Structures are given as C-alpha cells and as structure tokens.
Amino acid sequence: MIGRLNHVAIAVPDLEAAAKQYRDTLGAHVGAPQEEPDHGVTVIFIDLPNTKIELLCPLGDDSPIAGFLAKNPSGGIHHICYEVEDILAARDRLKQQGARVLGNGEPKIGAHGKPVLFLHPKDFNGCLVELEQL
Amino acid sequence: MIGRLNHVAIAVPDLEAAAKQYRDTLGAHVGAPQEEPDHGVTVIFIDLPNTKIELLCPLGDDSPIAGFLAKNPSGGIHHICYEVEDILAARDRLKQQGARVLGNGEPKIGAHGKPVLFLHPKDFNGCLVELEQL
C-alpha cells in the first residue's frame, strides 16, 4: 500500500539557522521559506536526490507544532510521510486493521495541496505518520 | 555534500509486532530480521521505492538504543542517514563549521558494512544524523 517516502519533517525553533546549516554545513539544496497560514507553519523544503526534508517552524498563535517544540526545544523529527495512491482506500484498510486516524477521519488538503491523513503515533512505534495521496 | 536519504531508523520495542504492522497494515515490503551483534541491534529493512526504513530493536545487554527506548517506550524515530561520497572530507568540513562528530571522530563500519559517522543531535535541530559513505 505505502509507496515512496515523500518527506521527513523536522520541527525547528529557528528556521533561518536550520536552513543555513543544511545549506552551508551539509551542502544541501535548500529552498525559500513558504508561509502556510492554513497549517500554522512556515516550511522550507530541502531537495535530496530521492526525497525531501521539510523544515517546519511555528507560524501564528495556534501552530500544531508549538507543543512539540515546547517538549523538544532544540527541535526534532516531527513526522514521516508516505505516499499512497488512494487515500480513502488506505484509510479504510487502516481502520479495519485497528489503526487510529487523527482528527475526524476525513482527509484534509495538506501543505502540498494534496489530500493527507495523519495516523496515531501510539499505533506506529511512536512515529507520527502522514499519508499523502499523489 | 549530502546526497540521498539512505534510511530513516525507527527504534521499536517489539520487532515482530512492528514488522507485522508495516507488512500487513501498511502493505510494505518487509525483510527478515538480521542480528547485528557488533552494533547491539536486530534490524529489519523495509524497502520503499526510493529509500529504506530500518526498524531497530535492542540486541544484548549494551545496546546503543536501550536508553532511547527507556525514554520512549513506544519507540520513535531514532536517526536519519544521509549518503556522502567521501566521509573523511565530509567530517573535516563539518568540524570546520563547528559541528560535533560523536565518538572519537573516526568513521566506523556501520550495519551496512560501509563507513559511517554520527553527528551530535544538538548541532542538528535535535536530530541524530548518520552519514554513510557509499
């Protein structure tokens, strides 16, 4: 069912410092910051040859990653995202197997403009898993 | 400098349960467990079309992931691994930029039989970063 690893998302307290580090210290191709007010984050994409890293920094007062950064002030890996062909079929299969889908169980439009769902970390070895339909 | 994302490593308390979940619930291609006594872990590789997930479970009394699982009993993302062409050149560049290399600073032979280094999580947004020379 799951396909490519679409991205690894890393929550960071200082987006500029993290971008500089990936660009200058690690020598990666780092994009420009993109504000995503609907998602409460500012995002920078780092293009690797086979996948992407997403640096996430809180935007606004009600950011979904504010709590994570309060617990992990230096930042940390926030979630991993797997691609699926059919997100509703994926959701139904997951629910049938007893996995919990976060929120109301309906896909939302994610930061890439594609339908996404998040799965409960307790059901997946402590990892927050995002599914994105291509 | 950094190339492909070689793998995302997830520490899990129950390797069999995690493998079943990735195989049956997420429908991924899950390999057989491999004991790596030199590294204190048993590993299962999950092949995705563009990269790998490594499920890690402690092996023996002195596993390097025992402490992580004590803090994160459900498991969690343990590290991410970027490929580099020349690990000594990468190390020297990183040290020049002020990043700390774990251990004695010399590459070790990792679980894939290739030279690896780990970088200090405090220098990389709370992420433990492994570099692997191909």
GROMACS .gro file of C-alpha atoms in nm:
model
  268
    1MET     CA    1   0.000   0.000   0.000
    2ILE     CA    2   0.252   0.265   0.101
    3GLY     CA    3   0.475   0.390  -0.179
    4ARG     CA    4   0.761   0.639  -0.171
    5LEU     CA    5   0.877   0.822   0.138
    6ASN     CA    6   0.753   1.167   0.040
    7HIS     CA    7   0.936   1.356   0.314
    8VAL     CA    8   1.078   1.363   0.663
    9ALA     CA    9   0.954   1.667   0.858
   10ILE     CA   10   1.184   1.825   1.115
   11ALA     CA   11   1.045   2.084   1.356
   12VAL     CA   12   1.298   2.358   1.426
   13PRO     CA   13   1.296   2.654   1.662
   14ASP     CA   14   1.493   2.881   1.425
   15LEU     CA   15   1.418   2.831   1.058
   16GLU     CA   16   1.692   3.059   0.931
   17ALA     CA   17   1.960   2.889   1.140
   18ALA     CA   18   1.841   2.544   1.032
   19ALA     CA   19   1.835   2.646   0.664
   20LYS     CA   20   2.186   2.790   0.690
   21GLN     CA   21   2.308   2.469   0.849
   22TYR     CA   22   2.163   2.247   0.579
   23ARG     CA   23   2.290   2.479   0.305
   24ASP     CA   24   2.635   2.568   0.437
   25THR     CA   25   2.731   2.285   0.670
   26LEU     CA   26   2.561   1.990   0.498
   27GLY     CA   27   2.580   2.137   0.146
   28ALA     CA   28   2.220   2.058   0.053
   29HIS     CA   29   1.985   2.236  -0.187
   30VAL     CA   30   1.765   2.448   0.039
   31GLY     CA   31   1.453   2.629  -0.089
   32ALA     CA   32   1.296   2.958   0.020
   33PRO     CA   33   1.069   2.981   0.328
   34GLN     CA   34   0.698   2.937   0.247
   35GLU     CA   35   0.437   3.060   0.491
   36GLU     CA   36   0.144   2.822   0.525
   37PRO     CA   37  -0.101   3.014   0.747
   38ASP     CA   38  -0.371   2.748   0.700
   39HIS     CA   39  -0.135   2.493   0.854
   40GLY     CA   40   0.023   2.716   1.118
   41VAL     CA   41   0.376   2.661   0.989
   42THR     CA   42   0.647   2.818   0.780
   43VAL     CA   43   0.813   2.549   0.569
   44ILE     CA   44   1.146   2.517   0.394
   45PHE     CA   45   1.198   2.225   0.158
   46ILE     CA   46   1.536   2.062   0.122
   47ASP     CA   47   1.561   1.866  -0.201
   48LEU     CA   48   1.761   1.548  -0.176
   49PRO     CA   49   1.811   1.332  -0.485
   50ASN     CA   50   1.549   1.078  -0.373
   51THR     CA   51   1.317   1.257  -0.127
   52LYS     CA   52   1.267   1.582   0.065
   53ILE     CA   53   1.332   1.713   0.412
   54GLU     CA   54   1.075   1.963   0.536
   55LEU     CA   55   1.191   2.209   0.798
   56LEU     CA   56   0.886   2.327   0.995
   57CYS     CA   57   0.868   2.633   1.218
   58PRO     CA   58   0.556   2.758   1.400
   59LEU     CA   59   0.353   3.037   1.234
   60GLY     CA   60   0.085   3.218   1.430
   61ASP     CA   61  -0.051   3.154   1.777
   62ASP     CA   62  -0.209   2.815   1.720
   63SER     CA   63   0.061   2.619   1.543
   64PRO     CA   64   0.023   2.240   1.550
   65ILE     CA   65   0.397   2.208   1.616
   66ALA     CA   66   0.417   2.454   1.909
   67GLY     CA   67   0.358   2.176   2.164
   68PHE     CA   68   0.623   1.956   2.005
   69LEU     CA   69   0.881   2.236   2.026
   70ALA     CA   70   0.784   2.311   2.386
   71LYS     CA   71   0.874   1.949   2.468
   72ASN     CA   72   1.175   1.944   2.233
   73PRO     CA   73   1.325   2.294   2.244
   74SER     CA   74   1.618   2.205   2.011
   75GLY     CA   75   1.373   2.062   1.757
   76GLY     CA   76   1.339   1.707   1.636
   77ILE     CA   77   1.190   1.478   1.375
   78HIS     CA   78   0.819   1.554   1.380
   79HIS     CA   79   0.672   1.310   1.127
   80ILE     CA   80   0.738   1.096   0.822
   81CYS     CA   81   0.513   1.098   0.517
   82TYR     CA   82   0.441   0.800   0.295
   83GLU     CA   83   0.271   0.832  -0.043
   84VAL     CA   84  -0.043   0.632  -0.119
   85GLU     CA   85  -0.237   0.604  -0.444
   86ASP     CA   86  -0.585   0.615  -0.291
   87ILE     CA   87  -0.613   0.781   0.047
   88LEU     CA   88  -0.970   0.670   0.117
   89ALA     CA   89  -0.886   0.307   0.040
   90ALA     CA   90  -0.576   0.342   0.261
   91ARG     CA   91  -0.781   0.490   0.545
   92ASP     CA   92  -1.041   0.213   0.526
   93ARG     CA   93  -0.775  -0.058   0.528
   94LEU     CA   94  -0.600   0.104   0.824
   95LYS     CA   95  -0.919   0.139   1.025
   96GLN     CA   96  -1.010  -0.221   0.950
   97GLN     CA   97  -0.672  -0.321   1.096
   98GLY     CA   98  -0.742  -0.119   1.410
   99ALA     CA   99  -0.518   0.181   1.339
  100ARG     CA  100  -0.645   0.520   1.450
  101VAL     CA  101  -0.670   0.810   1.207
  102LEU     CA  102  -0.630   1.151   1.373
  103GLY     CA  103  -0.898   1.420   1.353
  104ASN     CA  104  -1.238   1.338   1.208
  105GLY     CA  105  -1.103   1.066   0.980
  106GLU     CA  106  -1.156   1.268   0.663
  107PRO     CA  107  -0.854   1.367   0.452
  108LYS     CA  108  -0.754   1.733   0.461
  109ILE     CA  109  -0.564   1.926   0.199
  110GLY     CA  110  -0.203   1.930   0.318
  111ALA     CA  111   0.080   2.178   0.273
  112HIS     CA  112   0.148   2.038  -0.079
  113GLY     CA  113  -0.213   2.084  -0.191
  114LYS     CA  114  -0.276   1.707  -0.182
  115PRO     CA  115  -0.515   1.508   0.043
  116VAL     CA  116  -0.344   1.391   0.362
  117LEU     CA  117  -0.423   1.199   0.679
  118PHE     CA  118  -0.225   1.155   0.999
  119LEU     CA  119  -0.213   0.827   1.193
  120HIS     CA  120  -0.190   0.795   1.569
  121PRO     CA  121   0.176   0.769   1.683
  122LYS     CA  122   0.087   0.513   1.952
  123ASP     CA  123  -0.022   0.277   1.674
  124PHE     CA  124   0.304   0.321   1.481
  125ASN     CA  125   0.601   0.277   1.716
  126GLY     CA  126   0.582   0.630   1.849
  127CYS     CA  127   0.607   0.783   1.498
  128LEU     CA  128   0.361   1.035   1.368
  129VAL     CA  129   0.286   0.903   1.016
  130GLU     CA  130   0.132   1.118   0.743
  131LEU     CA  131  -0.020   0.960   0.434
  132GLU     CA  132  -0.038   1.174   0.122
  133GLN     CA  133  -0.231   1.088  -0.192
  134LEU     CA  134  -0.040   1.175  -0.506
  135MET     CA  135   2.766   1.748   0.012
  136ILE     CA  136   2.488   1.525   0.142
  137GLY     CA  137   2.329   1.302  -0.120
  138ARG     CA  138   2.038   1.061  -0.094
  139LEU     CA  139   1.848   0.990   0.224
  140ASN     CA  140   1.978   0.638   0.279
  141HIS     CA  141   1.730   0.545   0.553
  142VAL     CA  142   1.513   0.653   0.842
  143ALA     CA  143   1.576   0.440   1.152
  144ILE     CA  144   1.288   0.370   1.388
  145ALA     CA  145   1.360   0.216   1.728
  146VAL     CA  146   1.086  -0.027   1.828
  147PRO     CA  147   1.024  -0.224   2.146
  148ASP     CA  148   0.876  -0.526   1.964
  149LEU     CA  149   1.034  -0.601   1.629
  150GLU     CA  150   0.786  -0.872   1.530
  151ALA     CA  151   0.486  -0.651   1.601
  152ALA     CA  152   0.639  -0.358   1.410
  153ALA     CA  153   0.724  -0.580   1.112
  154LYS     CA  154   0.371  -0.721   1.106
  155GLN     CA  155   0.228  -0.371   1.114
  156TYR     CA  156   0.441  -0.249   0.823
  157ARG     CA  157   0.370  -0.566   0.624
  158ASP     CA  158   0.000  -0.619   0.697
  159THR     CA  159  -0.134  -0.277   0.791
  160LEU     CA  160   0.081  -0.052   0.572
  161GLY     CA  161   0.136  -0.311   0.297
  162ALA     CA  162   0.511  -0.255   0.265
  163HIS     CA  163   0.787  -0.494   0.160
  164VAL     CA  164   0.941  -0.607   0.490
  165GLY     CA  165   1.265  -0.807   0.504
  166ALA     CA  166   1.381  -1.073   0.752
  167PRO     CA  167   1.532  -0.980   1.091
  168GLN     CA  168   1.912  -0.952   1.086
  169GLU     CA  169   2.107  -0.973   1.409
  170GLU     CA  170   2.394  -0.727   1.425
  171PRO     CA  171   2.574  -0.823   1.747
  172ASP     CA  172   2.858  -0.579   1.675
  173HIS     CA  173   2.605  -0.294   1.676
  174GLY     CA  174   2.381  -0.419   1.958
  175VAL     CA  175   2.070  -0.425   1.742
  176THR     CA  176   1.847  -0.654   1.544
  177VAL     CA  177   1.745  -0.482   1.221
  178ILE     CA  178   1.460  -0.525   0.975
  179PHE     CA  179   1.475  -0.334   0.648
  180ILE     CA  180   1.161  -0.207   0.484
  181ASP     CA  181   1.216  -0.135   0.117
  182LEU     CA  182   1.029   0.165  -0.015
  183PRO     CA  183   1.061   0.260  -0.383
  184ASN     CA  184   1.301   0.547  -0.306
  185THR     CA  185   1.463   0.473   0.031
  186LYS     CA  186   1.455   0.236   0.329
  187ILE     CA  187   1.308   0.229   0.675
  188GLU     CA  188   1.520   0.046   0.932
  189LEU     CA  189   1.338  -0.098   1.230
  190LEU     CA  190   1.586  -0.131   1.517
  191CYS     CA  191   1.540  -0.341   1.829
  192PRO     CA  192   1.798  -0.384   2.108
  193LEU     CA  193   2.020  -0.693   2.098
  194GLY     CA  194   2.230  -0.787   2.401
  195ASP     CA  195   2.287  -0.603   2.726
  196ASP     CA  196   2.468  -0.299   2.594
  197SER     CA  197   2.253  -0.184   2.303
  198PRO     CA  198   2.304   0.177   2.188
  199ILE     CA  199   1.927   0.214   2.154
  200ALA     CA  200   1.832   0.085   2.501
  201GLY     CA  201   1.844   0.434   2.651
  202PHE     CA  202   1.629   0.576   2.372
  203LEU     CA  203   1.363   0.309   2.428
  204ALA     CA  204   1.373   0.365   2.804
  205LYS     CA  205   1.281   0.730   2.734
  206ASN     CA  206   1.042   0.642   2.450
  207PRO     CA  207   0.880   0.311   2.546
  208SER     CA  208   0.651   0.303   2.240
  209GLY     CA  209   0.951   0.359   2.014
  210GLY     CA  210   1.026   0.653   1.787
  211ILE     CA  211   1.238   0.784   1.504
  212HIS     CA  212   1.596   0.730   1.618
  213HIS     CA  213   1.804   0.877   1.337
  214ILE     CA  214   1.819   0.971   0.972
  215CYS     CA  215   2.106   0.874   0.745
  216TYR     CA  216   2.240   1.081   0.457
  217GLU     CA  217   2.479   0.943   0.199
  218VAL     CA  218   2.810   1.115   0.131
  219GLU     CA  219   3.074   1.038  -0.131
  220ASP     CA  220   3.376   1.093   0.091
  221ILE     CA  221   3.322   1.055   0.463
  222LEU     CA  222   3.658   1.197   0.569
  223ALA     CA  223   3.608   1.509   0.357
  224ALA     CA  224   3.256   1.540   0.499
  225ARG     CA  225   3.384   1.506   0.855
  226ASP     CA  226   3.654   1.768   0.802
  227ARG     CA  227   3.406   2.014   0.651
  228LEU     CA  228   3.162   1.956   0.937
  229LYS     CA  229   3.426   2.003   1.205
  230GLN     CA  230   3.546   2.319   1.034
  231GLN     CA  231   3.188   2.451   1.055
  232GLY     CA  232   3.178   2.370   1.427
  233ALA     CA  233   2.961   2.057   1.413
  234ARG     CA  234   3.047   1.783   1.660
  235VAL     CA  235   3.114   1.429   1.544
  236LEU     CA  236   3.023   1.163   1.800
  237GLY     CA  237   3.279   0.915   1.936
  238ASN     CA  238   3.646   0.957   1.855
  239GLY     CA  239   3.578   1.127   1.522
  240GLU     CA  240   3.692   0.831   1.313
  241PRO     CA  241   3.441   0.655   1.086
  242LYS     CA  242   3.327   0.311   1.197
  243ILE     CA  243   3.194   0.031   0.983
  244GLY     CA  244   2.815   0.054   1.010
  245ALA     CA  245   2.541  -0.206   0.991
  246HIS     CA  246   2.560  -0.198   0.608
  247GLY     CA  247   2.935  -0.265   0.601
  248LYS     CA  248   3.010   0.095   0.496
  249PRO     CA  249   3.199   0.369   0.686
  250VAL     CA  250   2.965   0.581   0.898
  251LEU     CA  251   2.976   0.873   1.138
  252PHE     CA  252   2.714   1.016   1.371
  253LEU     CA  253   2.672   1.389   1.433
  254HIS     CA  254   2.566   1.548   1.758
  255PRO     CA  255   2.185   1.595   1.771
  256LYS     CA  256   2.221   1.931   1.948
  257ASP     CA  257   2.401   2.063   1.639
  258PHE     CA  258   2.126   1.941   1.403
  259ASN     CA  259   1.787   2.052   1.537
  260GLY     CA  260   1.758   1.767   1.784
  261CYS     CA  261   1.805   1.503   1.510
  262LEU     CA  262   2.063   1.233   1.532
  263VAL     CA  263   2.222   1.238   1.185
  264GLU     CA  264   2.425   0.950   1.044
  265LEU     CA  265   2.649   0.996   0.742
  266GLU     CA  266   2.728   0.689   0.536
  267GLN     CA  267   2.991   0.670   0.264
  268LEU     CA  268   2.874   0.471  -0.034
   0.00000   0.00000   0.00000
